[in-house]
mmCIF file of C-alpha atoms in Angstrom:
data_model
loop_
_atom_site.group_PDB
_atom_site.id
_atom_site.type_symbol
_atom_site.label_atom_id
_atom_site.label_comp_id
_atom_site.label_asym_id
_atom_site.label_seq_id
_atom_site.Cartn_x
_atom_site.Cartn_y
_atom_site.Cartn_z
ATOM 1 C CA MET W 26 24.226 -68.567 60.197
ATOM 2 C CA ILE W 27 26.799 -66.558 62.101
ATOM 3 C CA GLY W 28 29.622 -68.310 60.183
ATOM 4 C CA ALA W 29 28.042 -67.276 56.867
ATOM 5 C CA CYS W 30 27.658 -63.636 57.990
ATOM 6 C CA VAL W 31 31.242 -63.496 59.316
ATOM 7 C CA ILE W 32 32.677 -64.781 56.013
ATOM 8 C CA TRP W 33 30.533 -62.281 54.004
ATOM 9 C CA GLY W 34 31.507 -59.434 56.301
ATOM 10 C CA SER W 35 35.158 -60.321 56.158
ATOM 11 C CA SER W 36 35.244 -60.832 52.381
ATOM 12 C CA PRO W 37 36.415 -57.244 51.594
ATOM 13 C CA LEU W 38 39.628 -58.014 53.455
ATOM 14 C CA TYR W 39 40.045 -61.149 51.304
ATOM 15 C CA PHE W 40 39.409 -59.365 47.976
ATOM 16 C CA SER W 41 41.546 -56.375 49.000
ATOM 17 C CA MET W 42 44.526 -58.787 48.544
ATOM 18 C CA LEU W 43 43.546 -58.957 44.875
ATOM 19 C CA VAL W 44 43.461 -55.245 44.135
ATOM 20 C CA HIS W 45 46.538 -55.687 41.912
ATOM 21 C CA VAL W 46 44.360 -57.812 39.584
ATOM 22 C CA PRO W 47 41.901 -56.062 37.194
ATOM 23 C CA THR W 48 38.407 -56.171 38.699
ATOM 24 C CA GLY W 49 36.879 -57.776 35.607
ATOM 25 C CA GLU W 50 39.451 -60.566 35.823
ATOM 26 C CA VAL W 51 38.724 -61.195 39.531
ATOM 27 C CA MET W 52 34.979 -61.265 38.811
ATOM 28 C CA ALA W 53 35.485 -63.758 35.952
ATOM 29 C CA HIS W 54 37.512 -66.161 37.967
ATOM 30 C CA ARG W 55 35.086 -65.848 40.933
ATOM 31 C CA VAL W 56 32.231 -66.882 38.640
ATOM 32 C CA ILE W 57 34.041 -69.706 36.875
ATOM 33 C CA TRP W 58 35.564 -71.380 39.927
ATOM 34 C CA SER W 59 32.355 -70.945 41.959
ATOM 35 C CA LEU W 60 30.451 -72.755 39.156
ATOM 36 C CA VAL W 61 33.009 -75.575 39.220
ATOM 37 C CA LEU W 62 32.651 -75.870 42.976
ATOM 38 C CA PHE W 63 28.821 -75.814 42.968
ATOM 39 C CA LEU W 64 28.706 -78.343 40.105
ATOM 40 C CA GLY W 65 30.900 -80.586 42.216
ATOM 41 C CA VAL W 66 28.571 -80.228 45.214
ATOM 42 C CA LEU W 67 25.518 -81.102 43.086
ATOM 43 C CA ALA W 68 27.401 -84.078 41.589
ATOM 44 C CA VAL W 69 28.200 -85.425 45.083
ATOM 45 C CA GLN W 70 24.568 -84.909 46.034
ATOM 46 C CA GLY W 71 23.411 -86.712 42.890
ATOM 47 C CA ARG W 72 21.416 -83.669 41.773
ATOM 48 C CA LEU W 73 23.136 -82.624 38.536
ATOM 49 C CA ARG W 74 20.018 -83.570 36.563
ATOM 50 C CA ALA W 75 18.103 -80.883 38.409
ATOM 51 C CA LEU W 76 20.179 -78.152 36.698
ATOM 52 C CA PRO W 77 18.850 -78.567 33.108
ATOM 53 C CA ALA W 78 15.384 -79.127 34.595
ATOM 54 C CA ALA W 79 15.592 -75.697 36.238
ATOM 55 C CA PHE W 80 15.853 -74.091 32.775
ATOM 56 C CA ALA W 81 13.080 -76.242 31.256
ATOM 57 C CA ARG W 82 10.197 -73.978 32.208
ATOM 58 C CA PRO W 83 10.216 -70.619 30.301
ATOM 59 C CA GLY W 84 9.157 -68.716 33.443
ATOM 60 C CA SER W 85 11.893 -70.163 35.568
ATOM 61 C CA ARG W 86 14.472 -69.703 32.779
ATOM 62 C CA LEU W 87 13.663 -66.017 32.499
ATOM 63 C CA ARG W 88 13.738 -65.432 36.246
ATOM 64 C CA LEU W 89 16.996 -67.328 36.657
ATOM 65 C CA THR W 90 18.642 -65.291 33.902
ATOM 66 C CA ALA W 91 17.406 -61.982 35.357
ATOM 67 C CA ALA W 92 18.485 -63.068 38.853
ATOM 68 C CA ALA W 93 21.920 -64.044 37.571
ATOM 69 C CA PHE W 94 22.480 -60.643 36.022
ATOM 70 C CA ALA W 95 21.162 -58.875 39.142
ATOM 71 C CA VAL W 96 23.497 -60.717 41.487
ATOM 72 C CA GLY W 97 26.357 -60.552 39.041
ATOM 73 C CA SER W 98 25.953 -56.764 38.910
ATOM 74 C CA ASN W 99 25.941 -56.736 42.734
ATOM 75 C CA TRP W 100 29.155 -58.736 42.938
ATOM 76 C CA LEU W 101 30.851 -56.563 40.346
ATOM 77 C CA LEU W 102 29.873 -53.329 42.150
ATOM 78 C CA PHE W 103 31.143 -54.920 45.407
ATOM 79 C CA LEU W 104 34.543 -55.730 43.865
ATOM 80 C CA ILE W 105 34.756 -52.223 42.320
ATOM 81 C CA ALA W 106 34.024 -50.682 45.704
ATOM 82 C CA ILE W 107 36.896 -52.698 47.219
ATOM 83 C CA ALA W 108 39.313 -51.880 44.401
ATOM 84 C CA THR W 109 38.535 -48.107 44.679
ATOM 85 C CA GLY W 110 38.616 -47.937 48.480
ATOM 86 C CA GLN W 111 34.877 -47.531 48.992
ATOM 87 C CA VAL W 112 34.067 -50.411 51.320
ATOM 88 C CA ILE W 113 32.275 -48.030 53.674
ATOM 89 C CA GLN W 114 29.844 -47.276 50.824
ATOM 90 C CA SER W 115 29.464 -51.025 50.288
ATOM 91 C CA SER W 116 28.600 -51.593 53.955
ATOM 92 C CA LEU W 117 26.069 -48.752 53.785
ATOM 93 C CA GLY W 118 24.479 -50.489 50.760
ATOM 94 C CA TYR W 119 24.002 -53.797 52.634
ATOM 95 C CA TYR W 120 22.617 -51.876 55.609
ATOM 96 C CA ILE W 121 19.919 -50.238 53.524
ATOM 97 C CA PHE W 122 19.231 -53.269 51.287
ATOM 98 C CA PRO W 123 16.477 -54.715 53.570
ATOM 99 C CA LEU W 124 14.761 -51.322 53.571
ATOM 100 C CA ILE W 125 14.741 -51.090 49.834
ATOM 101 C CA ALA W 126 13.536 -54.691 49.740
ATOM 102 C CA VAL W 127 10.605 -53.621 51.956
ATOM 103 C CA LEU W 128 9.762 -50.885 49.479
ATOM 104 C CA ILE W 129 9.905 -53.354 46.532
ATOM 105 C CA GLY W 130 7.617 -55.719 48.510
ATOM 106 C CA THR W 131 5.145 -52.872 48.985
ATOM 107 C CA LEU W 132 5.221 -51.654 45.407
ATOM 108 C CA PHE W 133 5.239 -54.929 43.517
ATOM 109 C CA PHE W 134 4.001 -57.649 45.886
ATOM 110 C CA GLY W 135 1.285 -55.809 47.765
ATOM 111 C CA GLU W 136 3.009 -56.184 51.129
ATOM 112 C CA ARG W 137 1.870 -53.694 53.769
ATOM 113 C CA LEU W 138 4.343 -51.377 55.433
ATOM 114 C CA ARG W 139 4.157 -51.250 59.240
ATOM 115 C CA ALA W 140 4.754 -48.029 61.114
ATOM 116 C CA LEU W 141 8.185 -49.063 62.310
ATOM 117 C CA GLN W 142 9.184 -49.995 58.729
ATOM 118 C CA VAL W 143 7.967 -46.620 57.439
ATOM 119 C CA ALA W 144 10.107 -44.895 60.018
ATOM 120 C CA ALA W 145 13.116 -47.045 59.178
ATOM 121 C CA VAL W 146 12.845 -46.337 55.437
ATOM 122 C CA ALA W 147 12.487 -42.596 56.141
ATOM 123 C CA LEU W 148 15.600 -42.577 58.380
ATOM 124 C CA ALA W 149 17.601 -44.415 55.681
ATOM 125 C CA ALA W 150 16.489 -41.953 53.052
ATOM 126 C CA LEU W 151 17.509 -39.097 55.359
ATOM 127 C CA ALA W 152 20.952 -40.718 55.878
ATOM 128 C CA VAL W 153 21.484 -40.901 52.104
ATOM 129 C CA LEU W 154 20.409 -37.244 51.774
ATOM 130 C CA ILE W 155 22.843 -36.187 54.491
ATOM 131 C CA LEU W 156 25.733 -37.993 52.839
ATOM 132 C CA THR W 157 24.818 -36.429 49.504
ATOM 133 C CA LEU W 158 24.692 -32.878 50.890
ATOM 134 C CA GLY W 159 27.618 -33.317 53.302
ATOM 135 C CA LEU W 160 30.070 -34.964 50.955
ATOM 136 C CA GLY W 161 28.776 -33.249 47.842
ATOM 137 C CA VAL W 162 28.241 -36.526 45.987
ATOM 138 C CA THR W 163 25.395 -39.053 45.943
ATOM 139 C CA PRO W 164 26.453 -42.409 47.432
ATOM 140 C CA TRP W 165 25.730 -44.250 44.140
ATOM 141 C CA PHE W 166 27.722 -47.331 45.130
ATOM 142 C CA SER W 167 25.531 -47.780 48.226
ATOM 143 C CA LEU W 168 22.292 -47.262 46.323
ATOM 144 C CA ALA W 169 23.359 -49.521 43.455
ATOM 145 C CA ILE W 170 24.589 -52.343 45.737
ATOM 146 C CA ALA W 171 21.404 -52.159 47.775
ATOM 147 C CA GLY W 172 19.193 -51.912 44.661
ATOM 148 C CA THR W 173 20.712 -54.799 42.686
ATOM 149 C CA PHE W 174 20.567 -57.135 45.676
ATOM 150 C CA ALA W 175 16.966 -56.078 46.426
ATOM 151 C CA VAL W 176 16.020 -56.808 42.811
ATOM 152 C CA TYR W 177 17.817 -60.172 43.068
ATOM 153 C CA SER W 178 15.889 -61.048 46.198
ATOM 154 C CA ALA W 179 12.591 -60.096 44.610
ATOM 155 C CA LEU W 180 13.320 -62.230 41.547
ATOM 156 C CA LYS W 181 14.292 -65.219 43.802
ATOM 157 C CA LYS W 182 10.985 -64.817 45.683
ATOM 158 C CA GLY W 183 9.054 -66.311 42.774
ATOM 159 C CA LEU W 184 11.437 -69.219 42.087
ATOM 160 C CA ASP W 185 10.303 -72.607 43.254
ATOM 161 C CA LEU W 186 13.751 -74.277 43.141
ATOM 162 C CA PRO W 187 16.107 -75.724 45.765
ATOM 163 C CA PRO W 188 18.622 -73.007 46.751
ATOM 164 C CA MET W 189 21.728 -74.951 45.670
ATOM 165 C CA VAL W 190 20.212 -75.668 42.241
ATOM 166 C CA SER W 191 19.116 -72.091 41.622
ATOM 167 C CA VAL W 192 22.461 -70.617 42.686
ATOM 168 C CA THR W 193 24.334 -73.047 40.449
ATOM 169 C CA ALA W 194 22.008 -72.177 37.591
ATOM 170 C CA GLU W 195 22.837 -68.471 38.163
ATOM 171 C CA PHE W 196 26.547 -69.198 37.936
ATOM 172 C CA ALA W 197 25.901 -71.228 34.743
ATOM 173 C CA VAL W 198 24.223 -68.159 33.183
ATOM 174 C CA LEU W 199 27.148 -65.910 34.094
ATOM 175 C CA ALA W 200 29.973 -68.342 33.221
ATOM 176 C CA PRO W 201 29.955 -67.822 29.414
ATOM 177 C CA PHE W 202 30.288 -64.077 29.945
ATOM 178 C CA ALA W 203 33.159 -64.627 32.401
ATOM 179 C CA ILE W 204 35.001 -66.871 29.927
ATOM 180 C CA LEU W 205 34.355 -64.399 27.116
ATOM 181 C CA TRP W 206 35.850 -61.609 29.290
ATOM 182 C CA LEU W 207 39.011 -63.623 29.935
ATOM 183 C CA VAL W 208 39.363 -64.375 26.188
ATOM 184 C CA ALA W 209 38.322 -61.037 24.702
ATOM 185 C CA VAL W 210 39.905 -58.718 27.266
ATOM 186 C CA PRO W 211 43.248 -60.353 28.056
ATOM 187 C CA SER W 212 45.519 -58.720 30.553
ATOM 188 C CA ALA W 213 49.086 -57.805 29.517
ATOM 189 C CA THR W 214 50.117 -60.382 32.162
ATOM 190 C CA PRO W 215 47.204 -62.652 33.158
ATOM 191 C CA ALA W 216 46.989 -62.900 36.961
ATOM 192 C CA PHE W 217 46.050 -66.590 37.054
ATOM 193 C CA GLY W 218 49.235 -68.595 37.030
ATOM 194 C CA SER W 219 51.444 -65.504 37.408
ATOM 195 C CA ASP W 220 52.386 -66.465 40.962
ATOM 196 C CA ALA W 221 51.266 -69.003 43.515
ATOM 197 C CA ALA W 222 49.683 -66.499 45.936
ATOM 198 C CA THR W 223 47.505 -64.743 43.348
ATOM 199 C CA THR W 224 46.445 -68.024 41.760
ATOM 200 C CA ALA W 225 45.462 -69.434 45.174
ATOM 201 C CA LEU W 226 43.509 -66.265 46.010
ATOM 202 C CA LEU W 227 41.625 -66.406 42.669
ATOM 203 C CA LEU W 228 40.747 -70.105 43.227
ATOM 204 C CA GLY W 229 39.892 -69.365 46.810
ATOM 205 C CA SER W 230 37.351 -66.732 45.744
ATOM 206 C CA SER W 231 35.069 -69.641 44.986
ATOM 207 C CA LEU W 232 35.210 -70.762 48.613
ATOM 208 C CA VAL W 233 34.538 -67.253 49.854
ATOM 209 C CA THR W 234 31.471 -67.275 47.629
ATOM 210 C CA ALA W 235 30.222 -70.804 48.070
ATOM 211 C CA VAL W 236 30.880 -71.654 51.714
ATOM 212 C CA PRO W 237 28.790 -68.822 53.242
ATOM 213 C CA MET W 238 25.944 -69.548 50.818
ATOM 214 C CA MET W 239 25.935 -73.194 51.887
ATOM 215 C CA LEU W 240 26.099 -72.320 55.524
ATOM 216 C CA PHE W 241 23.314 -69.785 55.126
ATOM 217 C CA THR W 242 21.086 -72.205 53.232
ATOM 218 C CA SER W 243 21.606 -74.939 55.829
ATOM 219 C CA ALA W 244 21.083 -72.656 58.835
ATOM 220 C CA ALA W 245 18.081 -70.812 57.428
ATOM 221 C CA ARG W 246 16.095 -74.007 57.419
ATOM 222 C CA ARG W 247 16.515 -74.272 61.220
ATOM 223 C CA VAL W 248 16.616 -70.671 62.338
ATOM 224 C CA ASP W 249 13.460 -68.522 62.536
ATOM 225 C CA LEU W 250 13.064 -65.633 60.184
ATOM 226 C CA ALA W 251 13.417 -62.984 62.968
ATOM 227 C CA THR W 252 16.851 -64.333 63.833
ATOM 228 C CA VAL W 253 17.855 -64.314 60.152
ATOM 229 C CA GLY W 254 16.721 -60.740 59.860
ATOM 230 C CA VAL W 255 18.790 -59.615 62.766
ATOM 231 C CA LEU W 256 21.925 -61.611 62.006
ATOM 232 C CA GLN W 257 22.076 -60.356 58.395
ATOM 233 C CA TYR W 258 23.323 -57.011 59.771
ATOM 234 C CA LEU W 259 26.505 -58.746 61.013
ATOM 235 C CA ASN W 260 27.714 -58.663 57.390
ATOM 236 C CA PRO W 261 27.673 -54.868 56.860
ATOM 237 C CA THR W 262 28.817 -54.273 60.400
ATOM 238 C CA LEU W 263 31.974 -56.322 59.829
ATOM 239 C CA GLN W 264 32.450 -54.627 56.474
ATOM 240 C CA PHE W 265 32.201 -51.279 58.223
ATOM 241 C CA LEU W 266 34.634 -52.255 60.973
ATOM 242 C CA GLY W 267 37.133 -53.734 58.480
ATOM 243 C CA ALA W 268 36.963 -50.574 56.273
ATOM 244 C CA THR W 269 37.539 -48.172 59.133
ATOM 245 C CA LEU W 270 39.877 -50.093 61.411
ATOM 246 C CA ILE W 271 41.958 -52.198 59.011
ATOM 247 C CA LEU W 272 41.658 -50.675 55.520
ATOM 248 C CA ARG W 273 41.725 -47.190 57.093
ATOM 249 C CA GLU W 274 39.141 -45.617 54.834
ATOM 250 C CA PRO W 275 38.220 -41.989 55.761
ATOM 251 C CA PHE W 276 35.250 -41.725 58.140
ATOM 252 C CA THR W 277 34.059 -38.130 58.425
ATOM 253 C CA GLY W 278 31.586 -36.390 60.655
ATOM 254 C CA TRP W 279 28.999 -36.681 57.896
ATOM 255 C CA HIS W 280 29.530 -40.448 57.923
ATOM 256 C CA VAL W 281 29.030 -40.479 61.688
ATOM 257 C CA LEU W 282 25.730 -38.698 61.394
ATOM 258 C CA ALA W 283 24.473 -40.745 58.452
ATOM 259 C CA PHE W 284 25.506 -44.109 59.987
ATOM 260 C CA SER W 285 23.872 -43.116 63.282
ATOM 261 C CA LEU W 286 20.586 -42.711 61.396
ATOM 262 C CA ILE W 287 21.185 -45.985 59.529
ATOM 263 C CA TRP W 288 21.806 -47.867 62.794
ATOM 264 C CA THR W 289 18.649 -46.394 64.239
ATOM 265 C CA ALA W 290 16.787 -47.483 61.111
ATOM 266 C CA VAL W 291 18.235 -50.960 61.498
ATOM 267 C CA ALA W 292 17.074 -51.108 65.103
ATOM 268 C CA LEU W 293 13.508 -50.099 64.012
ATOM 269 C CA TYR W 294 13.596 -52.628 61.168
ATOM 270 C CA CYS W 295 14.675 -55.431 63.516
ATOM 271 C CA ALA W 296 11.972 -54.411 66.041
ATOM 272 C CA ALA W 297 9.343 -54.516 63.291
ATOM 273 C CA THR W 298 10.583 -58.038 62.313
ATOM 274 C CA LEU W 299 10.437 -59.252 65.898
ATOM 275 C CA VAL W 300 6.941 -57.849 66.351
ATOM 276 C CA ARG W 301 5.779 -59.558 63.189
ATOM 277 C CA ARG W 302 7.281 -62.895 64.209
ATOM 278 C CA ARG W 303 5.599 -62.767 67.612
ATOM 279 C CA ALA W 304 2.319 -62.346 65.798
ATOM 280 C CA LEU W 305 3.133 -65.560 63.883
ATOM 281 C CA PRO W 306 4.637 -67.851 66.493
ATOM 282 C CA GLY W 307 4.635 -70.957 64.372
ATOM 283 C CA ALA W 308 6.222 -69.438 61.286
ATOM 284 C CA ARG W 309 9.603 -70.728 60.074
ATOM 285 C CA ALA W 310 11.873 -69.563 57.289
ATOM 286 C CA ARG W 311 11.447 -71.514 54.065
ATOM 287 C CA LEU W 312 14.273 -71.425 51.579
#
């Protein structure tokens, strides 16, 4: 679990080495090579037949397609944030994602908000308001990244498929669009094959995508949900540290105030998760 979160949190540093490549091209290669890798894993596991079966039911087919576009939008926004020097906004988005997910659960799945969760959501909203007023611009990247991943999580909630199969299916949905992009919007000098380093980085983007997902899927079956809920914040924390200490993105007093509220909201959210898990001592995460 920690390994998955560390890779996710460090991924902006990896993709920052590809800022010389058009974002759409990076996204396309990430999708295509990730699909190749996941198909290989399913082939080794002898589960390739599960892929067409996943699309057999109309309900699953619709959810998989919607989930693919939601997570694809999330990845594209993430890559744009890196290319435009807005990794701090990206980290903020992944901090507030669980809080938006809580709201979606309340509005669409009838889940009840606890007092600590209400306080956490209110603090997150206040943090966004402070950034909007202080910087004179709404943190749209943060809200869009959090929103698309929350929608993705909500869509996955109703899917009764093994994680590896559903993720591979999502890549299969996105792959034709990735190929179409490479064909219809060719670069003056295509990055893939232009030099060994860039080609290796584009191929390696599949590992940066697939390995943490595999580690997370494996660990989540053994780790209780409270631990998963707490460790997921390692990702945006590492993104934040990388953005400020390594990528040297500007971090103003308004950011300090907003992130202080966000970290307080995170603490309240984690406390609410721990309280809930103690009330259900036998519960385990099911993925």
